[in-house]
XYZ file of C-alpha atoms in Angstrom:
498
model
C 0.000 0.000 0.000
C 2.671 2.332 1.088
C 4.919 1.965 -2.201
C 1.778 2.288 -4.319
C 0.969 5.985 -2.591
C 4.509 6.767 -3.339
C 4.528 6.060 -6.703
C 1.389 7.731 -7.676
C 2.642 10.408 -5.498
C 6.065 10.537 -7.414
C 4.782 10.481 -11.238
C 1.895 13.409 -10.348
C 4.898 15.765 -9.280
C 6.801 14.604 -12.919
C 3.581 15.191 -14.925
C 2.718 18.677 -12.724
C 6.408 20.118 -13.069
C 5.889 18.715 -17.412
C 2.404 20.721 -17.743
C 2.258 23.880 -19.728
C 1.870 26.923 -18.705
C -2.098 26.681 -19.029
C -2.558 25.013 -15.947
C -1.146 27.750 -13.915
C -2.949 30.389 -15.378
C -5.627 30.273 -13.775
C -4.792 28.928 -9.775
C -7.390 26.775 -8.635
C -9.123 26.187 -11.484
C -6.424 24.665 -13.468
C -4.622 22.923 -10.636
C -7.981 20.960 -10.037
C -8.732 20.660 -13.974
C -4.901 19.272 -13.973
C -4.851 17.118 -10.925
C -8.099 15.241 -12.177
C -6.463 14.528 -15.696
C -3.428 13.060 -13.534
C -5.626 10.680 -11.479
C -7.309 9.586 -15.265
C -3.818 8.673 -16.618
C -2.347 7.659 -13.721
C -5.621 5.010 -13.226
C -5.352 3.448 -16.458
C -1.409 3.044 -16.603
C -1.293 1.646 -13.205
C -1.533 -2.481 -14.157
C -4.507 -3.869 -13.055
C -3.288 -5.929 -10.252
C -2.063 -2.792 -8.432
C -5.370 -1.665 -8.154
C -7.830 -4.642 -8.419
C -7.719 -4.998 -4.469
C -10.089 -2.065 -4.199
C -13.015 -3.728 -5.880
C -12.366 -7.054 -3.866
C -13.298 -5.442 0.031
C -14.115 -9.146 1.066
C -10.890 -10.699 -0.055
C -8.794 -7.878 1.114
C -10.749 -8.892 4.729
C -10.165 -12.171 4.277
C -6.469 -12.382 3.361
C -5.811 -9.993 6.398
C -7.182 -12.655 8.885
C -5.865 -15.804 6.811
C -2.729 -14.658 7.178
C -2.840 -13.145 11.197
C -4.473 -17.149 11.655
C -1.233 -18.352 10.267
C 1.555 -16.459 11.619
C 0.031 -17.032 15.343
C -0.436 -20.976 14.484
C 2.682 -21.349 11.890
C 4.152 -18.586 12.520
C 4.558 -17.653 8.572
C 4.204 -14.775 6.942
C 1.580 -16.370 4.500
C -1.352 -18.481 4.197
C -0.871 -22.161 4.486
C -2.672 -25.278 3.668
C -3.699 -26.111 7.009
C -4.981 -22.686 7.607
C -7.223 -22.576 4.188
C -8.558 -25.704 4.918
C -9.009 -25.551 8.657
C -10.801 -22.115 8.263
C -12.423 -21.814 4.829
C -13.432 -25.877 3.980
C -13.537 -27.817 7.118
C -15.913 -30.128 5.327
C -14.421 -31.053 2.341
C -10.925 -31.373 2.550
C -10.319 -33.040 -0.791
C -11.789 -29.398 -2.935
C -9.707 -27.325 0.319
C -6.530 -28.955 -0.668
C -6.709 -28.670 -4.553
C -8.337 -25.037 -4.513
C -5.231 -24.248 -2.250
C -2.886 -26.161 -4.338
C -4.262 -24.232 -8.053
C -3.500 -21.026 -5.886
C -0.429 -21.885 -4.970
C 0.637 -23.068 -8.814
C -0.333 -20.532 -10.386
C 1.379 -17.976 -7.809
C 4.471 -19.512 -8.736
C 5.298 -19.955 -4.943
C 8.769 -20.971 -4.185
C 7.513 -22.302 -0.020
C 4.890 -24.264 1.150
C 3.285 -21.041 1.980
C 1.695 -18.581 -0.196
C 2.286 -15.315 0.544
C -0.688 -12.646 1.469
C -0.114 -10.355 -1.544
C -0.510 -13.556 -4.034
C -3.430 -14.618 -2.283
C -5.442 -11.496 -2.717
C -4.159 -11.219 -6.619
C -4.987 -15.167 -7.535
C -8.131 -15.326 -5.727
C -9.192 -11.816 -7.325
C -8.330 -13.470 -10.386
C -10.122 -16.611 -9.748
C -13.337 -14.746 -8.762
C -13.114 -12.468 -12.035
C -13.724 -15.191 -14.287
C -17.436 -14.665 -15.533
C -17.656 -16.803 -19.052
C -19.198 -20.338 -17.911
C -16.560 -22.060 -20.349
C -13.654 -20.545 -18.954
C -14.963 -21.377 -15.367
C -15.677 -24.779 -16.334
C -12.153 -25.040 -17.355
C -10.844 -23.557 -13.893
C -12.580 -26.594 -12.048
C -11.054 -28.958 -14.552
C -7.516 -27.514 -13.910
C -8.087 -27.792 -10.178
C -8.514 -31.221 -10.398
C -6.008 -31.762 -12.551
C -2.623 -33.595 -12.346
C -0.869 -29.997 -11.807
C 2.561 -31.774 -10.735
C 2.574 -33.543 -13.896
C 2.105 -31.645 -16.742
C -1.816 -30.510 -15.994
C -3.867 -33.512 -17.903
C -6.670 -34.918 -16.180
C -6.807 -39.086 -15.682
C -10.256 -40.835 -14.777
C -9.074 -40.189 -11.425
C -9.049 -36.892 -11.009
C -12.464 -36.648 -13.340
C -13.768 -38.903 -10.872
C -12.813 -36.720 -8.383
C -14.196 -33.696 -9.488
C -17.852 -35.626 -10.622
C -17.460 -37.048 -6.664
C -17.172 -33.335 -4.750
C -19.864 -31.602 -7.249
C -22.523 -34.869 -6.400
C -21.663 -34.668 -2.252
C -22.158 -30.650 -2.663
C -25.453 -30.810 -4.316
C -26.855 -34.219 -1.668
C -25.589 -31.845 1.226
C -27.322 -28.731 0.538
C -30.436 -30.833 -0.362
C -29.880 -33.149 2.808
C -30.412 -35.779 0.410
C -29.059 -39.472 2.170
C -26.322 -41.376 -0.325
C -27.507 -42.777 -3.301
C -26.611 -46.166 -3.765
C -26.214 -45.515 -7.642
C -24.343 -42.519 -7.661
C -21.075 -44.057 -8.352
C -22.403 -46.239 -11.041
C -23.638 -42.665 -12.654
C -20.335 -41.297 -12.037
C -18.499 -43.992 -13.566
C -20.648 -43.868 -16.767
C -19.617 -40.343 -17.292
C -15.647 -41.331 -16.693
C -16.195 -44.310 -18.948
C -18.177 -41.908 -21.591
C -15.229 -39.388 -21.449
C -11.951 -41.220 -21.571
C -13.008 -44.220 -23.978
C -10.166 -46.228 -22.408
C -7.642 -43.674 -22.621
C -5.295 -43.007 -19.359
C -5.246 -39.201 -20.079
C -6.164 -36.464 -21.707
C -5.845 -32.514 -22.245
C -8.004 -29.963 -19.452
C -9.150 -28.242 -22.904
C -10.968 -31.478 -23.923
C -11.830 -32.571 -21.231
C -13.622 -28.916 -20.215
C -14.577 -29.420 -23.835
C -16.816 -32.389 -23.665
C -18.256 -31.941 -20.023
C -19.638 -28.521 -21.725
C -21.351 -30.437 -24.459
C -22.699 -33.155 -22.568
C -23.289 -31.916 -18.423
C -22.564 -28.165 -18.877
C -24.003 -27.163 -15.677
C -21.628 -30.033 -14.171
C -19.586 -27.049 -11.961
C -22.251 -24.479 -11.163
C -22.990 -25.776 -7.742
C -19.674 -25.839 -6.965
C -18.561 -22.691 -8.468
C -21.661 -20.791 -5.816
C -20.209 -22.520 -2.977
C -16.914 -21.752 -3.524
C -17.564 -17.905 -4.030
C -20.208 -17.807 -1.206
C -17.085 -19.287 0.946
C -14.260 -16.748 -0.026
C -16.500 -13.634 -0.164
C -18.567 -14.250 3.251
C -16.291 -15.839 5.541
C -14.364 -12.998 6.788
C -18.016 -12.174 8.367
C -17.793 -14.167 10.791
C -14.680 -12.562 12.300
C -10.878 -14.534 13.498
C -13.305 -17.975 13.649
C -14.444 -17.761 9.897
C -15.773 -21.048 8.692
C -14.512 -23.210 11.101
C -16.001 -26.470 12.297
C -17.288 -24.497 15.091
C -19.269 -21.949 13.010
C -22.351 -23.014 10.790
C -21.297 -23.716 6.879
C -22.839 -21.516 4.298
C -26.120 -23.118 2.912
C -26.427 -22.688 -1.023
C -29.232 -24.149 -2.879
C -28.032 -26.643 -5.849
C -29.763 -27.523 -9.066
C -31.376 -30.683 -8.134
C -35.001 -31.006 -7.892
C -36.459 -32.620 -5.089
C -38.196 -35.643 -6.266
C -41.741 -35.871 -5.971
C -43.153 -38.934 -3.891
C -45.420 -41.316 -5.369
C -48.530 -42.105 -3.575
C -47.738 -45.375 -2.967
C -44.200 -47.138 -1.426
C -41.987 -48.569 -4.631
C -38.668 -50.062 -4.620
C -35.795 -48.077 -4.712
C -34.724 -49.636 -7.721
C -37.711 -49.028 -9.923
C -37.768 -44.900 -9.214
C -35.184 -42.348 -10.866
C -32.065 -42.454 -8.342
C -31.587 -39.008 -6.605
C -27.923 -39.435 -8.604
C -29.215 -39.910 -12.380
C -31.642 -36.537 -11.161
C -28.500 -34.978 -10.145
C -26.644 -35.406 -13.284
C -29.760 -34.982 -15.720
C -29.919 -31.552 -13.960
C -26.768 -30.583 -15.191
C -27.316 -31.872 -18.812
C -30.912 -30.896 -19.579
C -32.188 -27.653 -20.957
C -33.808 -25.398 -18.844
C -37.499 -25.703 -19.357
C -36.774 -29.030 -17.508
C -35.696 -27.025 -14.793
C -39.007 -24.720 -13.838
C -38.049 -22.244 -10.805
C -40.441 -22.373 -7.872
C -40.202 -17.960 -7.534
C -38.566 -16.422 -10.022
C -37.873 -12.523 -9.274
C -39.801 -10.116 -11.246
C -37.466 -7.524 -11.393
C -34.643 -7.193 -14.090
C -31.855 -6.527 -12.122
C -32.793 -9.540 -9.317
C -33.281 -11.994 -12.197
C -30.001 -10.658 -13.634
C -28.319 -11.381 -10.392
C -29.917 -14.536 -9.309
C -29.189 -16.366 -12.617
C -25.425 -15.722 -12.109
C -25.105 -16.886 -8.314
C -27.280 -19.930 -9.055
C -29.858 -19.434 -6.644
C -32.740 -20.425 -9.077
C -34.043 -23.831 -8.293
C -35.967 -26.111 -9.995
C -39.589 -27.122 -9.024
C -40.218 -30.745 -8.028
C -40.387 -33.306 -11.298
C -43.808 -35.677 -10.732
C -43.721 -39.257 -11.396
C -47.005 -39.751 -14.615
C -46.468 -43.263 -15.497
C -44.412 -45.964 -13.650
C -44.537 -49.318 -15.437
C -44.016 -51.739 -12.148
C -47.176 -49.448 -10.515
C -49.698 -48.596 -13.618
C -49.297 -51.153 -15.685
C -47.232 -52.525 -19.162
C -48.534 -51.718 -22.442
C -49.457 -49.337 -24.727
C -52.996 -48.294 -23.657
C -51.569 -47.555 -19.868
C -48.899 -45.493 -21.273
C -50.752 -43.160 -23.284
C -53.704 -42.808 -20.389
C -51.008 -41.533 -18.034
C -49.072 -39.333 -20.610
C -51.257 -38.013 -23.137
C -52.552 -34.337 -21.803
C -49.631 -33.166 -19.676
C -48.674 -29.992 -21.689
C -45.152 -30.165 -20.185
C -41.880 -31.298 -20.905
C -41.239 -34.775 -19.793
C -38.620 -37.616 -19.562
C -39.192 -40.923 -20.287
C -36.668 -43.474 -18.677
C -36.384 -46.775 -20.387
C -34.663 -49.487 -18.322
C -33.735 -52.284 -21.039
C -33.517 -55.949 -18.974
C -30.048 -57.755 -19.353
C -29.677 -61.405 -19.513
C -26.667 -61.275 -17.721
C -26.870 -60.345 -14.401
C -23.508 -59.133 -13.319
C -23.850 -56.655 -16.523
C -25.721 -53.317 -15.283
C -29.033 -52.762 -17.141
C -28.848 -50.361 -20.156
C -30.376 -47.485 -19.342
C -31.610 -44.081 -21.755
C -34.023 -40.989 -21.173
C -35.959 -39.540 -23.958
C -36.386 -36.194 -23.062
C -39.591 -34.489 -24.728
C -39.403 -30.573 -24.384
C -43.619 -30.381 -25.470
C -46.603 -32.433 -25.670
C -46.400 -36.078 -26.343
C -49.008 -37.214 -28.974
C -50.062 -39.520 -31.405
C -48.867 -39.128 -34.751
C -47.702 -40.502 -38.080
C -45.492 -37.884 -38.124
C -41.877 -36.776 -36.426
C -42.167 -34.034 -33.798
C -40.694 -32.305 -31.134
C -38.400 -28.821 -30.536
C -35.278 -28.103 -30.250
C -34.886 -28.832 -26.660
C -35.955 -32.599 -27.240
C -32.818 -35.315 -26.902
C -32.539 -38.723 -26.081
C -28.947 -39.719 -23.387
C -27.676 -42.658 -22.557
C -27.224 -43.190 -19.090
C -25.934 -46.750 -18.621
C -23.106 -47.749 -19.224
C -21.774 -44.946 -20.250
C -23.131 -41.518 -19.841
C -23.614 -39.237 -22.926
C -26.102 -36.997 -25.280
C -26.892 -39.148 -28.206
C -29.413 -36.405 -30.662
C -30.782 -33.348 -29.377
C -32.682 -31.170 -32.507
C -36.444 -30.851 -33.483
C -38.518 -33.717 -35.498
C -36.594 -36.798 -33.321
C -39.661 -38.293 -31.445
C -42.428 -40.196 -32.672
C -45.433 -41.870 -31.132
C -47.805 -44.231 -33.259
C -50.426 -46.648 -31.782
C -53.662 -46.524 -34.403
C -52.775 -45.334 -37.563
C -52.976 -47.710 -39.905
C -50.237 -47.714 -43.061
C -47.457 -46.541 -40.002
C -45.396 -48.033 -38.300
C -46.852 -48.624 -34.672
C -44.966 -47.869 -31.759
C -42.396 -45.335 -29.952
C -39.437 -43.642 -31.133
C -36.686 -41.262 -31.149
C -33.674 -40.527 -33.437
C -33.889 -38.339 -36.848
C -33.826 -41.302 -39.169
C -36.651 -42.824 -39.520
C -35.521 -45.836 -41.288
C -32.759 -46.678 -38.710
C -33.506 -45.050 -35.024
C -31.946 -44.901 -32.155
C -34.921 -46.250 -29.779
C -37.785 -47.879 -30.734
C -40.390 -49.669 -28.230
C -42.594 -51.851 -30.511
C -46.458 -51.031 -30.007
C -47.082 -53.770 -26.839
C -44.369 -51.212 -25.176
C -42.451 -55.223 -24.307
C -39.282 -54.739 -26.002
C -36.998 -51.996 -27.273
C -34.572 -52.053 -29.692
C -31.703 -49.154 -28.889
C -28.874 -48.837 -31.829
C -29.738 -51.892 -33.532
C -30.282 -54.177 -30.715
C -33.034 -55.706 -29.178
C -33.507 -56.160 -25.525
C -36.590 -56.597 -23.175
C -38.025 -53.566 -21.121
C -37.455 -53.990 -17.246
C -39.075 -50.497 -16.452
C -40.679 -47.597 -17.925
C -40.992 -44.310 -16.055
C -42.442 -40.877 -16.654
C -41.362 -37.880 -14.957
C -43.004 -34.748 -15.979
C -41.227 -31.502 -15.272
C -43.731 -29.207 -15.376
C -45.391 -26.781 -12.712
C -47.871 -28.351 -10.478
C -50.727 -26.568 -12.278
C -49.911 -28.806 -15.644
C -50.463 -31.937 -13.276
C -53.722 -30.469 -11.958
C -55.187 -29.767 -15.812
C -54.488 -33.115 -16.706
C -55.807 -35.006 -13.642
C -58.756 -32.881 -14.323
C -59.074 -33.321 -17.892
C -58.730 -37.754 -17.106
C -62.044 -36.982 -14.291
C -63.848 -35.745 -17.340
C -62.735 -38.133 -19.532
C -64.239 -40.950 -16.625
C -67.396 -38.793 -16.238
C -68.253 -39.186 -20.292
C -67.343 -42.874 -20.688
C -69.634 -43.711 -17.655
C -72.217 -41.681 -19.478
C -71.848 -43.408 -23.034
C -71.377 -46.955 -20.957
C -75.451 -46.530 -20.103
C -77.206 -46.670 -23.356
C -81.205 -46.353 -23.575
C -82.711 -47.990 -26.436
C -86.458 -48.037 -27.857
C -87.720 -51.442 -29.031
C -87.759 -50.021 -32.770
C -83.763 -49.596 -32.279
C -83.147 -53.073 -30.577
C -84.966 -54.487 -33.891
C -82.291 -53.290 -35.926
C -79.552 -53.500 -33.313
C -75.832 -55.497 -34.256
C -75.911 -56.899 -30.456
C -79.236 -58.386 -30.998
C -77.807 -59.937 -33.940
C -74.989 -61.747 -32.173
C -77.187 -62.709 -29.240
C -79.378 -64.731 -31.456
C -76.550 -66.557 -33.373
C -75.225 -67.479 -29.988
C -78.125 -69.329 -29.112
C -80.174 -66.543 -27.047
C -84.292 -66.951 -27.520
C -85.474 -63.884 -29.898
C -86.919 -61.149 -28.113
C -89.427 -61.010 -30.834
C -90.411 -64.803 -30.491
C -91.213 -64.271 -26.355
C -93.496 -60.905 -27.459
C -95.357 -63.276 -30.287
């Protein structure tokens, strides 16, 4: 601080003594005209790091009592390890330790220690980073191999899917999910193809293309952390002090009315992930703010959730087949995802599993359909977007001249999914398998749910009515029924009158 007064003090006395003789013409006028035009220059040749700790109050805070922590435990003149973790991440050492250690690399630090000043300018610089790619690639960095030339290994990916899943199940207090490492895997698998390493850039390349939301949960937390905990004075986010509660993009899963198997309802994992994949009209917010600036605001730090997804049609619960599928589908005007569970003969192998995603009303058609927000991913065994585009789905049961059934893909002579019209099998890239499961999750508002439910009591109402059917004797004459009933044997009604 003191040798950047003295500087600026130093060059305003070179460029007063170098000013022509206008500015003294006038006293006080052109001293102030002068020493204004000074502070303009002098502002933009300074180098940005000189003056960036001015916008950063809550860093400047936070370095100040970092580093007091560590020279009265360590006695350093820096931050250490110990003290970043102990103070700032007490429950997750793992992100602590690599958030400290990308600090620390890219201060070029010669000691175990970083020093205060390179604290303040790296996490500055850290926290400046706005563009969602260029964050995305941060995260990957962290968790990269630093000591070794910076590639990331299915470790370290592993790592990074492991800390952004236990983020988002803490802030929802959401108990472990006995499938989240399968997920997790899938997307490791997906990634590397076998490979041992590869580059942050494609890495960061392909989580952006297939879970680009992977790193905003833990990008909020990690801000929230450095730019609150100085609040809470010398004791900052120690074990002793609450932790910062920051809502995640996971919906909370809407219970069915009756108790199902774990196994036969979306894991809280697979929701996890999808929420970090999917576009957002799957992702309805429960308040949105009305005003600009709010929205503005809250769509940056994250703190839009989505509203709870509702279980329409579960296979094990309501029933195989076509006719049950469409009576618990047809009229939600919402986007939905359809999970298709394909049964493997062997039963060490996991179950192949794929979501059709349908941004808009499913119906019944000849035709392809569907916007630009409709895509079918694979979950199991590997995790990845297969098509995504308009005119993939289609839906068939009663058109004759058609092929019957459900599908998805953009070729309609070779797709990627098709369920046959009994909804018993499915044939995914080619090859045929049985269905285990079929579940519908619609992702709509709750008043989508209530239209349809109200639209299916009418529907009951008006086949009750057209099940009674009053008939005069001149209609019975002429009836088809009374037809039938007479070739089977039954007396003419006639006959008994004669």
């Amino acid at each position: 601080m003191g040798n950047q007064v003295a500087r600026v003090g130093n060059a305003s006395h070179r460029k007063v003594e170098s000013a022509p003789a206008a500015s003294t013409g006038n006293g006080n006028h052109g001293v102030n005209v002068t020493a204004s035009s000074i502070a303009a220059v002098i502002s933009k040749s300074e180098p940005d790091h000189h003056n960036s700790h001015t916008q950063f109050f809550p860093i400047e805070n936070l370095a100040k009592i970092l580093s007091h922590l560590a020279h009265q435990e360590a006695h350093v003149n820096g931050i250490t390890k110990s003290i970043f973790e102990k103070y700032l991440f007490p429950t997750h050492p793992e992100l602590s330790e690599r958030l400290f250690t990308y600090l620390h690399h890219n201060a070029h630090a010669t000691t175990a220690y970083i020093s205060t000043t390179a604290f303040k300018q790296q996490s500055e610089k850290f926290l400046s980073v706005m563009n969602d790619q260029a964050i995305l690639e941060n995260y990957v960095k962290i968790y990269s191999d630093l000591k070794n030339g910076g590639n990331v290994t299915p470790e370290t990916l592993r790592a990074l899917l492991t800390s952004c899943y236990q983020l988002a199940m803490e802030s929802n207090n959401t108990s472990a999910c006995l499938h989240s490492q399968q997920i997790i895997n899938a997307v490791v698998i997906s990634c590397f193809h076998g490979k041992t390493s590869l580059s942050t850039s494609y890495v960061s390349n392909w989580i952006g293309q297939h879970c680009p939301r992977l790193v905003y949960g833990l990008q909020r937390y990690v801000v929230h952390v450095l730019t609150t905990a100085y609040r809470n004075g010398k004791a900052l986010l120690s074990k002793e002090q609450p932790q910062p509660s920051v809502d995640i993009l996971t919906p909370v899963l809407e219970k069915s009315d009756q108790e199902f198997p774990q196994v036969d309802l979306l894991p809280i994992s697979y929701v996890w992930l999808l929420s970090c994949t999917l576009p957002q009209c799957y992702l309805q917010t429960n308040d949105s703010p009305k005003d600009i600036t709010h929205a503005l605001i809250a769509r940056r730090t994250g703190s839009i959730c989505p509203k709870h997804w509702t279980l329409l049609y579960n296979s094990g619960e309501h029933g195989t087949g076509a006719n049950r599928f469409l009576h618990h589908v047809l009229g939600y005007r919402g986007p939905t995802l359809l999970i298709i569970r394909a049964a493997n003969l062997e039963r060490n192998e996991e179950c192949p599993t794929y979501c059709v995603c349908s941004a808009v009303e499913w119906r019944e058609s000849h035709l392809y359909w569907g916007d630009e927000d409709s895509m079918g991913i694979q979950l199991i065994p590997s995790y990845k977007i297969m098509e995504k585009g308009p005119k993939v789905l289609y839906l068939n049961t009663n058109i004759r001249g058609y092929p019957h059934g459900l599908r998805f893909g953009s070729d309609p002579r070779s797709p990627l999914i098709s369920i046959d019209e009994s909804f018993h099998s499915v044939t995914i890239a080619g090859a045929p398998y049985r269905i285990a499961s079929l579940e519908v999750w619609g992702c709509g508002d709750t008043k989508l749910r209530e239209k349809q439910l109200e639209i299916k009591k009418w529907q009951v109402k008006e086949a009750e009515k057209q099940r009674v059917v009053k008939l005069s004797a001149s209609d019975w004459l002429d009836h088809p029924d009374r037809y039938l009933l007479e070739l089977a044997g039954r007396a003419s009604y006639n006959e008994s009158n004669n």
